[in-house]
GROMACS .gro file of C-alpha atoms in nm:
model
  343
    1MET     CA    1  -1.890  -0.152  -2.377
    2ASN     CA    2  -2.154  -0.321  -2.541
    3ARG     CA    3  -2.420  -0.301  -2.259
    4LYS     CA    4  -2.630  -0.614  -2.353
    5HIS     CA    5  -2.367  -0.872  -2.430
    6PRO     CA    6  -1.987  -0.762  -2.414
    7LEU     CA    7  -1.746  -1.015  -2.510
    8VAL     CA    8  -1.561  -1.121  -2.186
    9SER     CA    9  -1.249  -1.308  -2.209
   10VAL     CA   10  -1.170  -1.543  -1.906
   11VAL     CA   11  -0.790  -1.526  -1.827
   12ILE     CA   12  -0.655  -1.826  -1.602
   13PRO     CA   13  -0.313  -1.760  -1.522
   14ASN     CA   14  -0.119  -2.138  -1.421
   15TYR     CA   15   0.184  -2.239  -1.329
   16ASN     CA   16   0.225  -2.653  -1.213
   17TYR     CA   17  -0.165  -2.651  -1.139
   18GLY     CA   18  -0.262  -2.964  -1.319
   19ARG     CA   19  -0.425  -3.171  -1.051
   20ALA     CA   20  -0.718  -2.880  -1.007
   21LEU     CA   21  -0.680  -2.714  -1.362
   22GLU     CA   22  -0.953  -2.945  -1.508
   23LEU     CA   23  -1.214  -2.866  -1.277
   24CYS     CA   24  -1.117  -2.482  -1.293
   25LEU     CA   25  -1.150  -2.499  -1.695
   26ARG     CA   26  -1.456  -2.693  -1.714
   27ALA     CA   27  -1.626  -2.452  -1.481
   28ALA     CA   28  -1.498  -2.162  -1.692
   29LEU     CA   29  -1.663  -2.317  -2.006
   30ALA     CA   30  -1.987  -2.400  -1.847
   31GLN     CA   31  -2.058  -2.021  -1.748
   32THR     CA   32  -2.404  -1.930  -1.838
   33TYR     CA   33  -2.294  -1.609  -1.974
   34GLU     CA   34  -2.227  -1.559  -2.349
   35PRO     CA   35  -2.029  -1.457  -2.541
   36LEU     CA   36  -1.730  -1.579  -2.352
   37GLU     CA   37  -1.366  -1.656  -2.446
   38VAL     CA   38  -1.113  -1.904  -2.250
   39LEU     CA   39  -0.747  -1.848  -2.219
   40LEU     CA   40  -0.483  -2.035  -2.014
   41VAL     CA   41  -0.199  -1.868  -1.962
   42ASP     CA   42   0.098  -2.088  -1.885
   43ASP     CA   43   0.380  -1.980  -1.718
   44CYS     CA   44   0.613  -2.261  -1.828
   45SER     CA   45   0.449  -2.544  -1.631
   46THR     CA   46   0.667  -2.863  -1.591
   47ASP     CA   47   0.351  -3.069  -1.472
   48ASP     CA   48   0.089  -3.198  -1.701
   49SER     CA   49  -0.096  -2.874  -1.742
   50VAL     CA   50  -0.074  -2.763  -2.095
   51ALA     CA   51  -0.183  -3.132  -2.194
   52VAL     CA   52  -0.506  -3.054  -1.958
   53ALA     CA   53  -0.593  -2.756  -2.101
   54GLU     CA   54  -0.560  -2.856  -2.484
   55ALA     CA   55  -0.798  -3.170  -2.351
   56CYS     CA   56  -1.046  -2.924  -2.255
   57GLY     CA   57  -1.012  -2.756  -2.579
   58VAL     CA   58  -0.896  -2.454  -2.443
   59ARG     CA   59  -0.654  -2.231  -2.595
   60VAL     CA   60  -0.309  -2.212  -2.433
   61ILE     CA   61  -0.055  -1.913  -2.439
   62SER     CA   62   0.265  -1.925  -2.308
   63THR     CA   63   0.506  -1.674  -2.123
   64GLY     CA   64   0.763  -1.824  -2.249
   65VAL     CA   65   0.972  -1.787  -1.949
   66ASN     CA   66   0.863  -1.866  -1.602
   67SER     CA   67   0.800  -1.480  -1.464
   68GLY     CA   68   0.514  -1.516  -1.199
   69VAL     CA   69   0.159  -1.458  -1.189
   70ALA     CA   70   0.180  -1.051  -1.255
   71THR     CA   71   0.350  -1.125  -1.619
   72THR     CA   72   0.116  -1.437  -1.651
   73ARG     CA   73  -0.222  -1.201  -1.590
   74ASN     CA   74  -0.057  -0.907  -1.810
   75THR     CA   75  -0.014  -1.201  -2.083
   76GLY     CA   76  -0.342  -1.282  -2.072
   77ALA     CA   77  -0.495  -0.928  -2.068
   78ALA     CA   78  -0.264  -0.843  -2.381
   79HIS     CA   79  -0.418  -1.172  -2.600
   80ALA     CA   80  -0.793  -1.111  -2.456
   81ARG     CA   81  -1.044  -1.004  -2.713
   82GLY     CA   82  -1.298  -0.931  -2.498
   83GLU     CA   83  -1.428  -0.546  -2.324
   84ILE     CA   84  -1.439  -0.745  -1.973
   85ILE     CA   85  -1.147  -0.965  -1.869
   86VAL     CA   86  -1.192  -1.188  -1.587
   87PHE     CA   87  -0.943  -1.318  -1.406
   88VAL     CA   88  -0.939  -1.659  -1.233
   89ASP     CA   89  -0.678  -1.856  -1.078
   90SER     CA   90  -0.611  -2.203  -1.181
   91ASP     CA   91  -0.725  -2.360  -0.848
   92VAL     CA   92  -1.055  -2.204  -0.837
   93ALA     CA   93  -1.396  -2.330  -1.016
   94MET     CA   94  -1.676  -2.074  -1.070
   95GLU     CA   95  -2.021  -2.094  -1.023
   96PRO     CA   96  -2.172  -2.124  -1.334
   97ASP     CA   97  -2.322  -1.786  -1.315
   98ALA     CA   98  -2.027  -1.601  -1.171
   99VAL     CA   99  -1.951  -1.439  -1.484
  100ALA     CA  100  -2.286  -1.333  -1.539
  101GLY     CA  101  -2.316  -1.170  -1.225
  102ALA     CA  102  -1.962  -1.006  -1.259
  103VAL     CA  103  -2.088  -0.836  -1.568
  104ALA     CA  104  -2.397  -0.710  -1.403
  105LEU     CA  105  -2.253  -0.556  -1.141
  106LEU     CA  106  -1.989  -0.370  -1.365
  107ASP     CA  107  -2.280  -0.252  -1.577
  108SER     CA  108  -2.464  -0.142  -1.292
  109ASP     CA  109  -2.233   0.155  -1.219
  110PRO     CA  110  -1.950   0.317  -1.396
  111ARG     CA  111  -1.733   0.437  -1.084
  112ILE     CA  112  -1.697   0.058  -1.034
  113GLY     CA  113  -1.393  -0.053  -1.203
  114ALA     CA  114  -1.348  -0.401  -1.087
  115VAL     CA  115  -1.563  -0.688  -0.916
  116CYS     CA  116  -1.398  -0.913  -0.668
  117GLY     CA  117  -1.529  -1.276  -0.607
  118THR     CA  118  -1.565  -1.487  -0.301
  119TYR     CA  119  -1.467  -1.812  -0.197
  120ASP     CA  120  -1.748  -2.071  -0.129
  121ALA     CA  121  -1.759  -2.242   0.213
  122GLU     CA  122  -1.644  -2.580   0.084
  123PRO     CA  123  -1.297  -2.646  -0.069
  124LEU     CA  124  -1.289  -2.733  -0.441
  125ILE     CA  125  -1.049  -3.085  -0.326
  126ARG     CA  126  -1.067  -3.163   0.040
  127ASP     CA  127  -0.719  -3.289   0.148
  128SER     CA  128  -0.642  -3.192   0.478
  129LEU     CA  129  -0.753  -3.016   0.825
  130ILE     CA  130  -0.564  -2.715   0.787
  131GLU     CA  131  -0.705  -2.656   0.451
  132GLU     CA  132  -1.042  -2.671   0.608
  133TYR     CA  133  -0.919  -2.398   0.815
  134ARG     CA  134  -0.799  -2.174   0.566
  135CYS     CA  135  -1.151  -2.249   0.373
  136LEU     CA  136  -1.368  -2.149   0.641
  137HIS     CA  137  -1.142  -1.834   0.742
  138GLN     CA  138  -1.126  -1.692   0.387
  139PHE     CA  139  -1.494  -1.776   0.305
  140TYR     CA  140  -1.595  -1.595   0.623
  141TRP     CA  141  -1.356  -1.260   0.560
  142LEU     CA  142  -1.436  -1.234   0.172
  143ALA     CA  143  -1.837  -1.274   0.259
  144GLU     CA  144  -1.814  -1.024   0.546
  145THR     CA  145  -1.686  -0.750   0.325
  146GLU     CA  146  -1.935  -0.760   0.086
  147GLY     CA  147  -1.994  -0.431  -0.108
  148ARG     CA  148  -1.719  -0.155  -0.119
  149ILE     CA  149  -1.356  -0.268  -0.052
  150GLY     CA  150  -1.036  -0.096  -0.034
  151THR     CA  151  -0.811  -0.397  -0.170
  152LEU     CA  152  -0.802  -0.641  -0.434
  153HIS     CA  153  -0.870  -1.001  -0.445
  154THR     CA  154  -0.734  -1.167  -0.780
  155ALA     CA  155  -0.862  -1.487  -0.731
  156ILE     CA  156  -1.163  -1.403  -0.932
  157CYS     CA  157  -1.191  -1.070  -1.056
  158ALA     CA  158  -1.351  -0.875  -1.322
  159MET     CA  159  -1.250  -0.565  -1.484
  160PRO     CA  160  -1.354  -0.374  -1.807
  161ALA     CA  161  -1.033  -0.411  -2.052
  162ARG     CA  162  -1.049  -0.015  -2.087
  163VAL     CA  163  -0.992   0.033  -1.692
  164PHE     CA  164  -0.686  -0.289  -1.705
  165ALA     CA  165  -0.561  -0.049  -2.007
  166GLU     CA  166  -0.585   0.270  -1.812
  167ILE     CA  167  -0.450   0.174  -1.469
  168GLY     CA  168  -0.198  -0.043  -1.632
  169PRO     CA  169  -0.029  -0.421  -1.623
  170PHE     CA  170   0.052  -0.588  -1.291
  171ASN     CA  171   0.384  -0.503  -1.153
  172PRO     CA  172   0.575  -0.823  -1.285
  173ARG     CA  173   0.880  -0.762  -0.973
  174LEU     CA  174   0.581  -0.836  -0.749
  175ARG     CA  175   0.528  -1.217  -0.715
  176HIS     CA  176   0.316  -1.223  -0.405
  177THR     CA  177   0.149  -0.872  -0.324
  178GLU     CA  178   0.119  -0.756  -0.684
  179ASP     CA  179  -0.267  -0.733  -0.603
  180GLY     CA  180  -0.228  -0.518  -0.320
  181ASP     CA  181   0.007  -0.300  -0.506
  182TYR     CA  182  -0.312  -0.288  -0.821
  183ALA     CA  183  -0.571  -0.194  -0.539
  184ALA     CA  184  -0.380   0.103  -0.423
  185ARG     CA  185  -0.337   0.222  -0.790
  186ILE     CA  186  -0.719   0.123  -0.899
  187CYS     CA  187  -0.856   0.258  -0.618
  188ARG     CA  188  -0.695   0.601  -0.713
  189SER     CA  189  -0.951   0.616  -0.970
  190TYR     CA  190  -1.261   0.345  -0.940
  191GLU     CA  191  -1.427   0.185  -0.718
  192VAL     CA  192  -1.389  -0.188  -0.634
  193HIS     CA  193  -1.655  -0.414  -0.503
  194SER     CA  194  -1.674  -0.759  -0.355
  195SER     CA  195  -1.981  -0.962  -0.433
  196THR     CA  196  -2.082  -1.309  -0.309
  197THR     CA  197  -2.275  -1.363  -0.616
  198VAL     CA  198  -1.942  -1.390  -0.776
  199ARG     CA  199  -1.808  -1.714  -0.620
  200GLY     CA  200  -1.601  -2.025  -0.663
  201ARG     CA  201  -1.468  -2.331  -0.515
  202HIS     CA  202  -1.092  -2.264  -0.410
  203ASP     CA  203  -0.830  -2.554  -0.372
  204HIS     CA  204  -0.697  -2.411  -0.035
  205ASP     CA  205  -0.299  -2.458   0.029
  206ASP     CA  206  -0.338  -2.796   0.230
  207THR     CA  207  -0.011  -2.816   0.453
  208TRP     CA  208   0.115  -2.646   0.764
  209ARG     CA  209   0.475  -2.545   0.593
  210VAL     CA  210   0.290  -2.384   0.270
  211VAL     CA  211   0.058  -2.164   0.479
  212LEU     CA  212   0.272  -2.031   0.750
  213ARG     CA  213   0.531  -1.936   0.482
  214LYS     CA  214   0.253  -1.768   0.237
  215VAL     CA  215   0.079  -1.567   0.509
  216PHE     CA  216   0.437  -1.478   0.670
  217HIS     CA  217   0.580  -1.361   0.319
  218ARG     CA  218   0.287  -1.170   0.232
  219THR     CA  219   0.245  -0.982   0.549
  220ARG     CA  220   0.614  -0.902   0.541
  221LEU     CA  221   0.581  -0.749   0.188
  222HIS     CA  222   0.251  -0.567   0.250
  223ILE     CA  223   0.437  -0.354   0.503
  224PRO     CA  224   0.562  -0.098   0.290
  225LEU     CA  225   0.243  -0.087   0.111
  226TYR     CA  226   0.050  -0.013   0.449
  227VAL     CA  227   0.290   0.253   0.535
  228ARG     CA  228   0.268   0.421   0.203
  229ARG     CA  229  -0.131   0.413   0.221
  230GLY     CA  230  -0.137   0.535   0.593
  231ASP     CA  231  -0.389   0.266   0.708
  232LEU     CA  232  -0.515  -0.077   0.661
  233PRO     CA  233  -0.727  -0.156   0.367
  234GLY     CA  234  -0.995  -0.373   0.525
  235GLY     CA  235  -1.108  -0.725   0.502
  236ILE     CA  236  -0.837  -0.977   0.637
  237ALA     CA  237  -0.626  -0.652   0.732
  238THR     CA  238  -0.799  -0.449   0.999
  239GLY     CA  239  -0.693  -0.289   1.330
  240PRO     CA  240  -0.873  -0.559   1.537
  241ARG     CA  241  -0.697  -0.846   1.332
  242ALA     CA  242  -0.384  -0.681   1.354
  243GLY     CA  243  -0.452  -0.681   1.744
  244ALA     CA  244  -0.506  -1.027   1.739
  245SER     CA  245  -0.267  -1.125   1.552
  246ILE     CA  246   0.000  -0.913   1.812
  247ALA     CA  247  -0.195  -1.095   2.099
  248ALA     CA  248  -0.170  -1.460   1.959
  249LEU     CA  249   0.231  -1.396   1.902
  250LEU     CA  250   0.289  -1.267   2.254
  251ALA     CA  251   0.068  -1.546   2.418
  252LEU     CA  252   0.293  -1.786   2.222
  253VAL     CA  253   0.596  -1.595   2.335
  254THR     CA  254   0.522  -1.590   2.741
  255LEU     CA  255   0.396  -1.916   2.755
  256PRO     CA  256   0.750  -2.082   2.869
  257LEU     CA  257   0.694  -1.817   3.167
  258GLY     CA  258   0.443  -2.075   3.328
  259LEU     CA  259   0.705  -2.319   3.326
  260ILE     CA  260   0.912  -2.089   3.545
  261ALA     CA  261   0.647  -2.015   3.803
  262ALA     CA  262   0.240  -2.078   3.769
  263PRO     CA  263   0.118  -1.806   3.845
  264TRP     CA  264   0.287  -1.633   3.505
  265LEU     CA  265   0.039  -1.876   3.326
  266LEU     CA  266  -0.197  -1.569   3.404
  267VAL     CA  267   0.010  -1.368   3.141
  268PRO     CA  268  -0.025  -1.578   2.775
  269ALA     CA  269  -0.381  -1.729   2.937
  270ALA     CA  270  -0.481  -1.296   2.913
  271LEU     CA  271  -0.293  -1.263   2.585
  272LEU     CA  272  -0.455  -1.551   2.459
  273VAL     CA  273  -0.817  -1.473   2.559
  274LEU     CA  274  -0.785  -1.125   2.401
  275ALA     CA  275  -0.673  -1.291   2.048
  276LEU     CA  276  -0.974  -1.486   2.078
  277VAL     CA  277  -1.204  -1.232   2.188
  278ALA     CA  278  -1.089  -1.014   1.886
  279ASP     CA  279  -1.213  -1.270   1.656
  280ALA     CA  280  -1.495  -1.371   1.832
  281ALA     CA  281  -1.736  -1.348   1.584
  282LEU     CA  282  -1.518  -1.551   1.350
  283TYR     CA  283  -1.526  -1.826   1.597
  284ARG     CA  284  -1.903  -1.804   1.652
  285PHE     CA  285  -1.946  -1.897   1.274
  286VAL     CA  286  -1.720  -2.191   1.246
  287LEU     CA  287  -1.860  -2.333   1.589
  288ARG     CA  288  -2.219  -2.293   1.452
  289ARG     CA  289  -2.124  -2.446   1.133
  290ARG     CA  290  -1.883  -2.740   1.218
  291GLY     CA  291  -1.911  -2.776   1.563
  292PRO     CA  292  -1.702  -2.753   1.889
  293LEU     CA  293  -1.432  -3.010   1.796
  294PHE     CA  294  -1.342  -2.866   1.474
  295ALA     CA  295  -1.389  -2.490   1.615
  296ALA     CA  296  -1.109  -2.606   1.914
  297TYR     CA  297  -0.892  -2.714   1.598
  298PHE     CA  298  -0.962  -2.379   1.425
  299ALA     CA  299  -0.898  -2.167   1.729
  300PHE     CA  300  -0.561  -2.349   1.753
  301ALA     CA  301  -0.474  -2.322   1.392
  302HIS     CA  302  -0.596  -1.954   1.390
  303THR     CA  303  -0.391  -1.874   1.694
  304VAL     CA  304  -0.091  -2.014   1.498
  305VAL     CA  305  -0.135  -1.843   1.187
  306ASN     CA  306  -0.189  -1.506   1.371
  307ALA     CA  307   0.127  -1.542   1.545
  308ALA     CA  308   0.291  -1.611   1.190
  309ILE     CA  309   0.144  -1.279   1.055
  310ALA     CA  310   0.253  -1.087   1.371
  311VAL     CA  311   0.611  -1.212   1.309
  312GLY     CA  312   0.594  -1.137   0.928
  313ALA     CA  313   0.490  -0.772   1.046
  314GLY     CA  314   0.746  -0.753   1.265
  315VAL     CA  315   1.034  -0.852   0.984
  316GLY     CA  316   0.849  -0.611   0.770
  317ALA     CA  317   0.895  -0.345   0.972
  318LEU     CA  318   1.234  -0.420   1.038
  319GLN     CA  319   1.318  -0.447   0.663
  320TRP     CA  320   1.169  -0.108   0.602
  321LEU     CA  321   1.369   0.050   0.883
  322ALA     CA  322   1.681  -0.066   0.746
  323SER     CA  323   1.612  -0.123   0.327
  324ARG     CA  324   1.603   0.223   0.118
  325ARG     CA  325   1.491  -0.051  -0.164
  326PHE     CA  326   1.231  -0.204   0.097
  327ARG     CA  327   1.066   0.124   0.136
  328ARG     CA  328   1.054   0.182  -0.239
  329LEU     CA  329   0.879  -0.135  -0.319
  330TYR     CA  330   0.569   0.024  -0.417
  331GLU     CA  331   0.653   0.386  -0.538
  332PRO     CA  332   0.435   0.478  -0.841
  333GLY     CA  333   0.611   0.350  -1.178
  334THR     CA  334   0.874   0.151  -0.989
  335HIS     CA  335   0.996  -0.170  -1.149
  336LEU     CA  336   0.732  -0.150  -1.417
  337ALA     CA  337   0.815  -0.358  -1.755
  338PRO     CA  338   0.652  -0.357  -2.079
  339VAL     CA  339   0.440  -0.689  -2.096
  340ARG     CA  340   0.603  -0.953  -2.294
  341VAL     CA  341   0.384  -1.126  -2.556
  342THR     CA  342   0.430  -1.494  -2.664
  343PRO     CA  343   0.246  -1.644  -2.943
   0.00000   0.00000   0.00000
């Protein structure tokens, strides 16, 4: 690597995210770091994404066939000319010094194989209360894991091209948990660091349906990986947070007991208190930042989301017991395929 000024390739995978894409691209083009190239890899969008990118003067590469974010990132890496690749989701607008901060961290220690960025406390596009919840929640737990981590956050993720070539491509068969799989692979050889100096604003999910569906499926699909690892990787997946999710689900399940006999309300109440205590620091942060009214909404939303996570974990555990194919989802080398490169 040219230690002073290596070429950086910003690879932006995209599928139908035209509404936030211009903000993402202009932020990438406005980086203080040079030299830098920006590549939009479009996964056969049906909206105006390609037109938006072309209007910004950004090179567009197509995957040829809609294939998912793993293949989209792999395609971008195959076209990247830089010594460092920075993957940025198309709904994230980086701060102007994000790339410079990532390059400096990679240059500081050869043991660091990837640097992951964090989210700002304010959303890129403000749409709904559930989006405000997601924004503050993810800002908090990403900032909390500053330094070395055991997972990988690919919304903003920088790594040397040689490391990507060594570890291999993202698994194209994984559409929801390709980052967890990649984390397990890269952490065997390198350190992964998270930094609040590498930050961007994220256009978070803005409907209950999408939020609950996403946390359910991501949790379910991570179960074989957690079993294979033998532990939780930290960040949002820790023992206390798993306990909070279980307590939240049990609180909601046992709530109807109070309709039968009032004394039974003590059971869900006690479980709810356990769930709140497990995330007490998070609630104190939200209270300080947004006040009691929003903190009350946040607590309600977080309880429901935690319950969805617990349901996802339970369904994933049952699938792990019942399906050999599900258990082998993250076996080394399983389902890896050559990268498709489309001019």
